[in-house]
Amino acid sequence: MNEYFPSITSNDNPMIIDVADVRQAAESYRELEENVYMTSGKSFDLEKKLRHLEQSAKNRFGGATDSELSDLEDVVALTAHRVQSTESEVSDLENKLAALSASGKKKISGSQNRKRFNQDFPTSKAQSIL
């Protein structure tokens, strides 16, 4: 059973608000908030891994061969790319959250608008380290 409540719009014409739409918007908002927090955590973890790799390069690979340094640079570049992608996803989710907050009842389909992390399969020895 749907409940409806009258609402006054800016031009004083009554508009009917479906409570189910409001509930659905609230649920979409909650899901987007959750995604922002989860993705932010992933971004933090990747940044931490990047800092660790950079520190390892400074400490352990001072006398490494050019080939070893090249492999390590590949790993660092891949990790930096993942951090950038994750930060971009966080930004997209924050924009969606802001839009949903502004509209109050905008319907967002979770399956169509959610980005999924692609499973990265290592293609080189350097990528398999991650």
Coordinates of C-alpha atoms in Angstrom, one line a residue:
M1 CA 0.0 0.0 0.0
N2 CA 1.5 3.3 -1.1
E3 CA 1.0 6.4 1.0
Y4 CA 0.8 9.8 -0.6
F5 CA 1.3 13.2 0.9
P6 CA 0.6 16.6 -0.7
S7 CA 3.5 18.9 -1.1
I8 CA 3.7 22.5 -2.1
T9 CA 6.0 23.3 -5.0
S10 CA 7.5 26.7 -5.9
N11 CA 4.5 27.7 -8.1
D12 CA 2.0 26.7 -5.4
N13 CA 0.6 23.8 -7.4
P14 CA 0.2 20.7 -5.1
M15 CA 2.5 17.8 -5.9
I16 CA 2.0 14.3 -4.6
I17 CA 5.0 12.6 -3.0
D18 CA 5.0 8.8 -2.9
V19 CA 6.4 7.6 0.4
A20 CA 7.8 4.6 -1.4
D21 CA 9.8 6.9 -3.7
V22 CA 11.2 8.7 -0.6
R23 CA 12.1 5.4 1.0
Q24 CA 13.8 4.2 -2.1
A25 CA 15.7 7.5 -2.4
A26 CA 16.8 7.2 1.2
E27 CA 18.0 3.6 0.6
S28 CA 19.9 4.7 -2.5
Y29 CA 21.5 7.5 -0.5
R30 CA 22.5 5.0 2.2
E31 CA 24.0 2.6 -0.3
L32 CA 26.0 5.4 -2.0
E33 CA 27.3 6.6 1.4
E34 CA 28.4 3.0 2.1
N35 CA 30.2 2.8 -1.2
V36 CA 32.0 6.1 -0.6
Y37 CA 33.3 4.8 2.8
M38 CA 34.3 1.4 1.3
T39 CA 36.0 2.9 -1.7
S40 CA 37.8 5.5 0.5
G41 CA 39.2 2.6 2.5
K42 CA 40.5 0.9 -0.6
S43 CA 42.1 4.1 -1.7
F44 CA 43.8 4.5 1.7
D45 CA 45.1 0.9 1.5
L46 CA 46.5 1.3 -2.0
E47 CA 48.2 4.6 -1.0
K48 CA 49.7 2.8 2.0
K49 CA 50.9 0.0 -0.3
L50 CA 52.4 2.5 -2.7
R51 CA 54.3 4.3 0.1
H52 CA 55.6 0.9 1.3
L53 CA 56.8 0.0 -2.2
E54 CA 58.6 3.3 -2.5
Q55 CA 60.3 2.9 0.8
S56 CA 61.3 -0.6 0.0
A57 CA 62.8 0.6 -3.2
K58 CA 64.9 3.1 -1.3
N59 CA 66.0 0.7 1.4
R60 CA 66.4 -2.7 -0.3
F61 CA 67.1 -2.0 -4.0
G62 CA 69.9 0.6 -3.7
G63 CA 72.3 -1.8 -5.5
A64 CA 69.8 -3.5 -7.8
T65 CA 70.3 -4.0 -11.5
D66 CA 68.5 -1.9 -14.1
S67 CA 66.2 -4.8 -14.9
E68 CA 65.2 -5.2 -11.2
L69 CA 64.7 -1.5 -10.9
S70 CA 62.6 -1.5 -14.0
D71 CA 60.4 -4.3 -12.6
L72 CA 60.0 -2.4 -9.4
E73 CA 59.1 0.8 -11.3
D74 CA 56.4 -1.1 -13.1
V75 CA 54.9 -2.3 -9.8
V76 CA 55.0 1.3 -8.4
A77 CA 53.4 2.6 -11.6
L78 CA 50.6 0.0 -11.4
T79 CA 49.9 0.7 -7.8
A80 CA 49.8 4.5 -8.5
H81 CA 47.4 3.8 -11.3
R82 CA 45.1 1.8 -9.0
V83 CA 45.2 4.6 -6.4
Q84 CA 44.2 7.2 -9.1
S85 CA 41.4 5.0 -10.3
T86 CA 40.1 4.4 -6.8
E87 CA 40.2 8.1 -6.0
S88 CA 38.3 8.8 -9.3
E89 CA 35.7 6.3 -8.2
V90 CA 35.4 8.0 -4.8
S91 CA 34.9 11.3 -6.5
D92 CA 32.2 9.8 -8.8
L93 CA 30.4 8.3 -5.8
E94 CA 30.6 11.6 -3.9
N95 CA 29.1 13.5 -6.9
K96 CA 26.2 11.0 -7.1
L97 CA 25.7 11.3 -3.4
A98 CA 25.6 15.1 -3.7
A99 CA 23.1 14.9 -6.6
L100 CA 20.9 12.5 -4.6
S101 CA 21.0 14.8 -1.6
A102 CA 20.1 17.8 -3.7
S103 CA 17.2 16.2 -5.4
G104 CA 15.9 14.4 -2.3
K105 CA 14.2 11.6 -4.3
K106 CA 16.2 10.9 -7.4
K107 CA 16.1 7.3 -8.2
I108 CA 19.5 5.7 -9.0
S109 CA 19.7 2.2 -10.2
G110 CA 22.5 0.4 -8.2
S111 CA 23.2 -2.1 -10.9
Q112 CA 23.5 0.4 -13.7
N113 CA 25.5 3.2 -12.0
R114 CA 27.9 1.2 -9.8
K115 CA 31.4 0.8 -11.0
R116 CA 33.0 -2.4 -10.2
F117 CA 36.7 -3.0 -9.7
N118 CA 38.0 -4.9 -12.6
Q119 CA 39.9 -8.0 -11.5
D120 CA 43.5 -7.2 -12.5
F121 CA 45.3 -10.3 -13.7
P122 CA 49.1 -10.0 -13.6
T123 CA 50.6 -9.8 -17.1
S124 CA 54.2 -9.6 -16.0
K125 CA 56.4 -10.7 -13.1
A126 CA 56.2 -7.2 -11.6
Q127 CA 52.4 -7.2 -11.6
S128 CA 52.3 -10.5 -9.9
I129 CA 53.9 -9.0 -6.8
L130 CA 50.7 -7.0 -6.1

